[in-house]
Tab-separated table of C-alpha atoms in Angstrom:
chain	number	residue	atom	x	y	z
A	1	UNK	CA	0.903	-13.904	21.111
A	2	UNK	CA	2.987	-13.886	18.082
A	3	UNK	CA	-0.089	-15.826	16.171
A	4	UNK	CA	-2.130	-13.760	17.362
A	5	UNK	CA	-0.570	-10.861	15.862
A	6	UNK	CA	-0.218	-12.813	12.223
A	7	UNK	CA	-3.947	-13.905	12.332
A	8	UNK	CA	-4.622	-9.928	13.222
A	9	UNK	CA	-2.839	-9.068	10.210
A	10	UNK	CA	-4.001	-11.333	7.550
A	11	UNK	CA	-7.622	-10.365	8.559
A	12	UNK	CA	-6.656	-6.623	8.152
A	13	UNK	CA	-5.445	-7.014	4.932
A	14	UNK	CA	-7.316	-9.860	3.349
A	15	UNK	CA	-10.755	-7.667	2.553
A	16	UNK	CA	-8.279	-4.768	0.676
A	17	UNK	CA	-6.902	-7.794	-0.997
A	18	UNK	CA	-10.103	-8.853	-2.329
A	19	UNK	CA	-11.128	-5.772	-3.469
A	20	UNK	CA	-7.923	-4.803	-5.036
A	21	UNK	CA	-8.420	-8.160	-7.448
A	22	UNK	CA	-11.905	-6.687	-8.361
A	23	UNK	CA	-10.447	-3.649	-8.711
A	24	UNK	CA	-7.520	-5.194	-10.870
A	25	UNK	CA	-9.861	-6.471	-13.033
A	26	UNK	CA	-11.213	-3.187	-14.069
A	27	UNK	CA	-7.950	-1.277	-14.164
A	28	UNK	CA	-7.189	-4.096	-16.519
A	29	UNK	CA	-10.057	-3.836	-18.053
A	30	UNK	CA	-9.453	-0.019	-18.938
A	31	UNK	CA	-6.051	-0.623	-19.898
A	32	UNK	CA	-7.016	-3.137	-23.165
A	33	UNK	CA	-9.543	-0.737	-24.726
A	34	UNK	CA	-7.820	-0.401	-28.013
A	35	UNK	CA	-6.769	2.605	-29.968
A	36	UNK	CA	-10.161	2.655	-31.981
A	37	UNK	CA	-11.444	4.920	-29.164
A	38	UNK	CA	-9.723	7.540	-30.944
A	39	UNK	CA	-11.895	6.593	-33.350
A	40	UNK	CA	-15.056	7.659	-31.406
A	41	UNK	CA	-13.270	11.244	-29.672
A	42	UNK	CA	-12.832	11.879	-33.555
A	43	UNK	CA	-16.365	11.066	-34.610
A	44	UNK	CA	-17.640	13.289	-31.628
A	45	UNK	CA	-15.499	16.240	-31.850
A	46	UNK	CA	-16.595	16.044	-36.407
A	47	UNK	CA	-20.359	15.814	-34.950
A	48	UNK	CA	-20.868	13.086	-35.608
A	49	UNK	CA	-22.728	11.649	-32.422
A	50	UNK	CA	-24.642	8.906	-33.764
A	51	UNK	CA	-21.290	7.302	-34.692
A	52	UNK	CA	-19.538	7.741	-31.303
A	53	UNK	CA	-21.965	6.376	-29.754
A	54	UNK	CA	-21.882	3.553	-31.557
A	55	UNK	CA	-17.872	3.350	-31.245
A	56	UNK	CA	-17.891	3.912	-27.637
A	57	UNK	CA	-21.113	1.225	-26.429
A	58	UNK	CA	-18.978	-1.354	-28.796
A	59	UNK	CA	-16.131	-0.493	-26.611
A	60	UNK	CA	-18.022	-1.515	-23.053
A	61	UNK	CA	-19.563	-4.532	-24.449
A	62	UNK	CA	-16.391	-5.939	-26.349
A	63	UNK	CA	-13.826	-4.394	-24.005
A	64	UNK	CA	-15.062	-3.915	-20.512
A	65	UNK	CA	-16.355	-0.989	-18.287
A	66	UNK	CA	-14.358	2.326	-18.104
A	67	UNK	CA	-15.342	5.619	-16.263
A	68	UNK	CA	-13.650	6.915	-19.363
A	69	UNK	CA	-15.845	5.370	-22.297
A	70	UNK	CA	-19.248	6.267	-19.974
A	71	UNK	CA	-18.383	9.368	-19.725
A	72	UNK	CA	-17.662	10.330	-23.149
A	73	UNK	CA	-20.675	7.938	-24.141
A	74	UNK	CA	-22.976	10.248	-21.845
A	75	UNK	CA	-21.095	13.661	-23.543
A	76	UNK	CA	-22.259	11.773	-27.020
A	77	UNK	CA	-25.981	11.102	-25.439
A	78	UNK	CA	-26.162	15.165	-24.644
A	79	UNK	CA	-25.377	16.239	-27.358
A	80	UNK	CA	-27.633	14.027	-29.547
A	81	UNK	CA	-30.231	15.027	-27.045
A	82	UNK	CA	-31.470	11.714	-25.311
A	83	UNK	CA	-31.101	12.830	-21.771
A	84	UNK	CA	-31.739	10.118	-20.452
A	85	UNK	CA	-29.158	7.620	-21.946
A	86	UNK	CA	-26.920	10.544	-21.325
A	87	UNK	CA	-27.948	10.294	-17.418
A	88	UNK	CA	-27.184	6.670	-17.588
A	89	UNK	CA	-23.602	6.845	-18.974
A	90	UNK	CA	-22.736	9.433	-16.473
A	91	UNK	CA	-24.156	7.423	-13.922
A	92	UNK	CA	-22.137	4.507	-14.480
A	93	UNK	CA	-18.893	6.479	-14.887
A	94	UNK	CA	-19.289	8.267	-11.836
A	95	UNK	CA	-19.955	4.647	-10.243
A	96	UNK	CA	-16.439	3.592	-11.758
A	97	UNK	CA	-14.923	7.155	-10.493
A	98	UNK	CA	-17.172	8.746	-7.516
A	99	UNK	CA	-14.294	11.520	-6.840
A	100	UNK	CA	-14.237	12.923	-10.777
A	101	UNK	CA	-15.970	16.444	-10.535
A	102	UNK	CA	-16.104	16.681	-14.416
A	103	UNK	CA	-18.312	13.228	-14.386
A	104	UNK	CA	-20.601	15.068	-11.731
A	105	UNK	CA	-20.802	18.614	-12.813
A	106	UNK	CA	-22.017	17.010	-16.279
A	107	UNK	CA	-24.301	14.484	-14.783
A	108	UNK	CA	-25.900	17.514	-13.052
A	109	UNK	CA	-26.291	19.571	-15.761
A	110	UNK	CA	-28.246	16.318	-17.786
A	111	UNK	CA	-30.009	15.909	-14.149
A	112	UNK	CA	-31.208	19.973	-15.253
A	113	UNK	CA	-32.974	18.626	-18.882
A	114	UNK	CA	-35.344	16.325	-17.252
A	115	UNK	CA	-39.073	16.817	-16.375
A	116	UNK	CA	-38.744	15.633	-12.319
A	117	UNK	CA	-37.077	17.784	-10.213
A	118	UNK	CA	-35.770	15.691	-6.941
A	119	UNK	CA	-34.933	17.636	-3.578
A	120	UNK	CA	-32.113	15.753	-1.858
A	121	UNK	CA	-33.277	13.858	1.213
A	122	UNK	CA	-31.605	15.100	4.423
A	123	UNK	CA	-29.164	13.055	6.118
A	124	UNK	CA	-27.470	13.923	9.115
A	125	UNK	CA	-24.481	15.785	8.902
A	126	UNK	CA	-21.550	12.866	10.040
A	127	UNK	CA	-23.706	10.573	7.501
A	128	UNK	CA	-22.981	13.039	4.757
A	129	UNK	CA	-19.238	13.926	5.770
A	130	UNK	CA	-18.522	10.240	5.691
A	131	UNK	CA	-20.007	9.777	2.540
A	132	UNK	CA	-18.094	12.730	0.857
A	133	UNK	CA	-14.996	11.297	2.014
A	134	UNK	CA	-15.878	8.153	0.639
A	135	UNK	CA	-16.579	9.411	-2.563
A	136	UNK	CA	-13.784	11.374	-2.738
A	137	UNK	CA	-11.482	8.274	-4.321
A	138	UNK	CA	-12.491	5.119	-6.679
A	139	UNK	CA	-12.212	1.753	-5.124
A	140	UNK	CA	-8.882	0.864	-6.992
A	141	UNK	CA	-7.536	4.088	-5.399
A	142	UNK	CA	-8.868	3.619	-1.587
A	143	UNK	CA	-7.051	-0.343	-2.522
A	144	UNK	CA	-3.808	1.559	-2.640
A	145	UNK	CA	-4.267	4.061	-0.233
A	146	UNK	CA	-4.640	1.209	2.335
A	147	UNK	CA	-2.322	-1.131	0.998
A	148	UNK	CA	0.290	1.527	1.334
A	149	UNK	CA	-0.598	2.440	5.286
A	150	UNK	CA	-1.098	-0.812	5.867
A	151	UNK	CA	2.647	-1.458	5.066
A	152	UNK	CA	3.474	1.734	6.875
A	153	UNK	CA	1.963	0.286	9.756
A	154	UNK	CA	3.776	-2.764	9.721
A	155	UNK	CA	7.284	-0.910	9.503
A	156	UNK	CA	6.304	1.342	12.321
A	157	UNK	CA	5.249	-1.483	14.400
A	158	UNK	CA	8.695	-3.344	13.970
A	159	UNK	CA	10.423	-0.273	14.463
A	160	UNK	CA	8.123	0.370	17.667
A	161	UNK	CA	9.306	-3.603	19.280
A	162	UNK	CA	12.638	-3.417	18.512
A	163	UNK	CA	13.180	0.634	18.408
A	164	UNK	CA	16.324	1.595	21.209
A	165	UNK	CA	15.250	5.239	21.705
A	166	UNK	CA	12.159	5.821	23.701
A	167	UNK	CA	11.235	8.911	21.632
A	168	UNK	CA	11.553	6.767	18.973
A	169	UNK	CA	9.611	4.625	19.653
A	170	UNK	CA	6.646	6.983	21.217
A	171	UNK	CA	6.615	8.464	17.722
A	172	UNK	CA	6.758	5.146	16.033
A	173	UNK	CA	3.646	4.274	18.197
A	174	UNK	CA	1.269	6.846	17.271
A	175	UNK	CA	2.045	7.216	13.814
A	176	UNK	CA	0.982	3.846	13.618
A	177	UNK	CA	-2.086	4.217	15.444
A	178	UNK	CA	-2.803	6.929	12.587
A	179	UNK	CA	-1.908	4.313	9.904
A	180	UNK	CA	-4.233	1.638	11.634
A	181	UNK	CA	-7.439	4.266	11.558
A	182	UNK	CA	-6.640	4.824	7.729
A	183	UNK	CA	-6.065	1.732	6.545
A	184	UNK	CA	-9.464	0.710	8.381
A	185	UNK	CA	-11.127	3.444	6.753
A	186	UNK	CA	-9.353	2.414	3.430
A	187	UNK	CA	-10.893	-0.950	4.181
A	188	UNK	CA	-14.735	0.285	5.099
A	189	UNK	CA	-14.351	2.794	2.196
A	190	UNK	CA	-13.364	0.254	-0.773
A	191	UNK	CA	-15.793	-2.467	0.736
A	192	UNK	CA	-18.470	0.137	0.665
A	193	UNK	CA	-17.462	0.727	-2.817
A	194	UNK	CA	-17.067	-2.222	-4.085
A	195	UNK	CA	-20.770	-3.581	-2.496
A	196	UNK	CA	-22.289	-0.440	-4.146
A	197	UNK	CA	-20.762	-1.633	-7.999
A	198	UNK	CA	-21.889	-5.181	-7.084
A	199	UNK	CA	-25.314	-4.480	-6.474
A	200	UNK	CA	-26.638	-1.695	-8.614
A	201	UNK	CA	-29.869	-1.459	-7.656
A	202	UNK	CA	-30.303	1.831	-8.353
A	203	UNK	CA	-31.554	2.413	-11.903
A	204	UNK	CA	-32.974	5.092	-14.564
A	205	UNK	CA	-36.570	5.726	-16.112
A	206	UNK	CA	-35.891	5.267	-20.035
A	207	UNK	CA	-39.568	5.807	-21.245
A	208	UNK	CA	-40.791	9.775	-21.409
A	209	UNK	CA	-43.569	9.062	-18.709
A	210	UNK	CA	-44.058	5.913	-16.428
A	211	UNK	CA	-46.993	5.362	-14.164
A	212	UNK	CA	-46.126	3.200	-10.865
A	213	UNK	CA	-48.794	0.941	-10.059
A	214	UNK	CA	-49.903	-0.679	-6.969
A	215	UNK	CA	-49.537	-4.401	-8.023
A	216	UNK	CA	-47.250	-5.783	-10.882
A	217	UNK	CA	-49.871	-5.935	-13.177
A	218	UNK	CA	-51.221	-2.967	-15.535
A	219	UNK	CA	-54.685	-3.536	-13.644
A	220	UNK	CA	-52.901	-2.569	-10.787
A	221	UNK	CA	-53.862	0.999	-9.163
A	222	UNK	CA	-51.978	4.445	-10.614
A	223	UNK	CA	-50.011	5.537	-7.586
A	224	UNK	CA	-47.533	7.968	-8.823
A	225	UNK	CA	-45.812	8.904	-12.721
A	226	UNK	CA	-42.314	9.249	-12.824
A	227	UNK	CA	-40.694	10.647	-15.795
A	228	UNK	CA	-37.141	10.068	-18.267
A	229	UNK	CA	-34.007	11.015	-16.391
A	230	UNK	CA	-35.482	9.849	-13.487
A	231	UNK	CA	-33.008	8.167	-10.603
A	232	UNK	CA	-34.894	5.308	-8.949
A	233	UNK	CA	-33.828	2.422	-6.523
A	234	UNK	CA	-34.718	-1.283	-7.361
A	235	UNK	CA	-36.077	-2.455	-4.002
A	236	UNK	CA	-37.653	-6.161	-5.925
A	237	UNK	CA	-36.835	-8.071	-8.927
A	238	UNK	CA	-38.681	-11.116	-8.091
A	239	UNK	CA	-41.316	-10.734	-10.616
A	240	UNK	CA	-40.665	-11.285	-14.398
A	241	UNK	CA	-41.502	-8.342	-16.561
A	242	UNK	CA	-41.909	-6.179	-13.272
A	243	UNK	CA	-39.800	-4.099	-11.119
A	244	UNK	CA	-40.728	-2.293	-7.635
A	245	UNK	CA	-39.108	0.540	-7.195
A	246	UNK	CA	-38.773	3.196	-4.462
A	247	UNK	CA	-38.563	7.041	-4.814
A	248	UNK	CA	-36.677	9.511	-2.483
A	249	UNK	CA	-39.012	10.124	-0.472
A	250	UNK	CA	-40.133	6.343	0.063
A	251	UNK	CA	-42.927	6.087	-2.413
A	252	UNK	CA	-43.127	3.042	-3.704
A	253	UNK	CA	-44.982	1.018	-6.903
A	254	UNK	CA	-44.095	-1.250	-9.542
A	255	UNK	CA	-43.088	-0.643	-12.862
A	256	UNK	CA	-42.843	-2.444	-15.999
A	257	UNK	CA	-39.134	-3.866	-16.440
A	258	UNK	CA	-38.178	-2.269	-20.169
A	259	UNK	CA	-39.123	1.294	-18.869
A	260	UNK	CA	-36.276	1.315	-16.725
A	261	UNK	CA	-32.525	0.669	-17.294
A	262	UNK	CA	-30.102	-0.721	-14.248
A	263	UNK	CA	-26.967	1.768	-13.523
């Protein structure tokens, strides 16, 4: 029984484990940029964008991602008016940190500039709550949060076996059934996370205009134009120089590869 209760635990906790080293990474990551960021917040807030741009993309290839740099690299993009590279920042920094409303109110407000104008598809309503929630939190944070109940749970459930006092241990009981659900979630919720960073097949249209086509060829047949700003998902990569990608509302054509840019 006593195994069984070890091998129960160790499977809880390995996948918030895993992503808490990926997570780690990028904390890290965000920790060594160096002090010549200040560099690029000075540049910006002189007006000069071209040069904080250039400070602050120096400062994600040399350094690492940070929700941080993207987002003042997308504030840069606006106001040097290239919407779409401003789009793409925010994107990725609101990848990094899907609970900062600053990231999204600005990304919205780029979203505003651009030529297409998307209606949100409808999901149903748990779908969307359990998203929100989701969202809410980075993965590093959603880590923690389960890390933390997890070892709550633990110390409830000793105190539960070896607790004297029946009220005790009644109240020992269900507060651990309450850390058990959110340490779950914490688990489904950084996993989610962390797939959704991995993958990034979501992507945005660079060029002013792009027209999808049929096949990946430019013979292929004009199915639908798309414009800059534009959110798209990545649904094949096979073919070199090509890219299918799918809209919203399930259109789908290919594109040629250097007229989009992967989030």
């Amino acid at each position: 029984m006593m195994k069984k209760i070890i091998y129960f635990i160790v499977l809880l906790a390995f996948p918030l484990m895993l992503v808490a080293q990926n997570s780690d990474n990028v904390s890290e990551n965000m920790n060594n940029i160096p002090i010549c960021k200040a560099m690029g917040d000075s540049a910006y807030a002189k007006g000069n964008y071209a040069e904080a741009i250039t400070v602050y993309e120096n400062l994600l290839a040399n350094v690492g991602e940070s929700a941080e740099v993207h987002y003042n690299l997308g504030n840069a993009y606006y106001k040097a008016e290239n919407i779409a590279k401003a789009i793409l920042a925010y994107e990725r920094a609101l990848l990094l940190n899907p609970g900062d409303e600053d990231i999204a109110f600005n990304l919205e407000l780029a979203r505003s500039k651009t030529v297409d104008k998307v209606t949100p598809t409808y999901k149903i309503f748990f779908i969307s709550w359990i998203e929100s929630i989701v969202n809410m939190a980075s993965m590093q944070a959603w880590c923690i949060a389960g890390i933390i109940f997890f070892l709550m749970l633990l110390i409830l459930a000793l105190a539960f076996l070896f607790g004297k006092s029946l009220i005790i241990r009644k109240i020992c009981f269900f507060s651990a059934l309450i850390c058990l659900f959110v340490t779950l979630f914490a688990n489904f919720a950084a996993l989610h996370l962390y797939h959704y960073l991995s993958e990034r097949s979501d992507a945005i249209v660079m060029q002013p205009s792009v027209t999808a086509k049929s096949t990946p060829s430019s013979s292929g047949t004009d199915l639908f134009v798309i414009h800059e700003g534009r959110k798209v998902k990545i649904s094949d990569d096979s073919m070199q120089g090509w890219k299918e990608i799918e809209l919203e509302d399930g259109n789908i054509g290919w594109v040629p590869a250097e007229s989009i840019e992967r989030i």
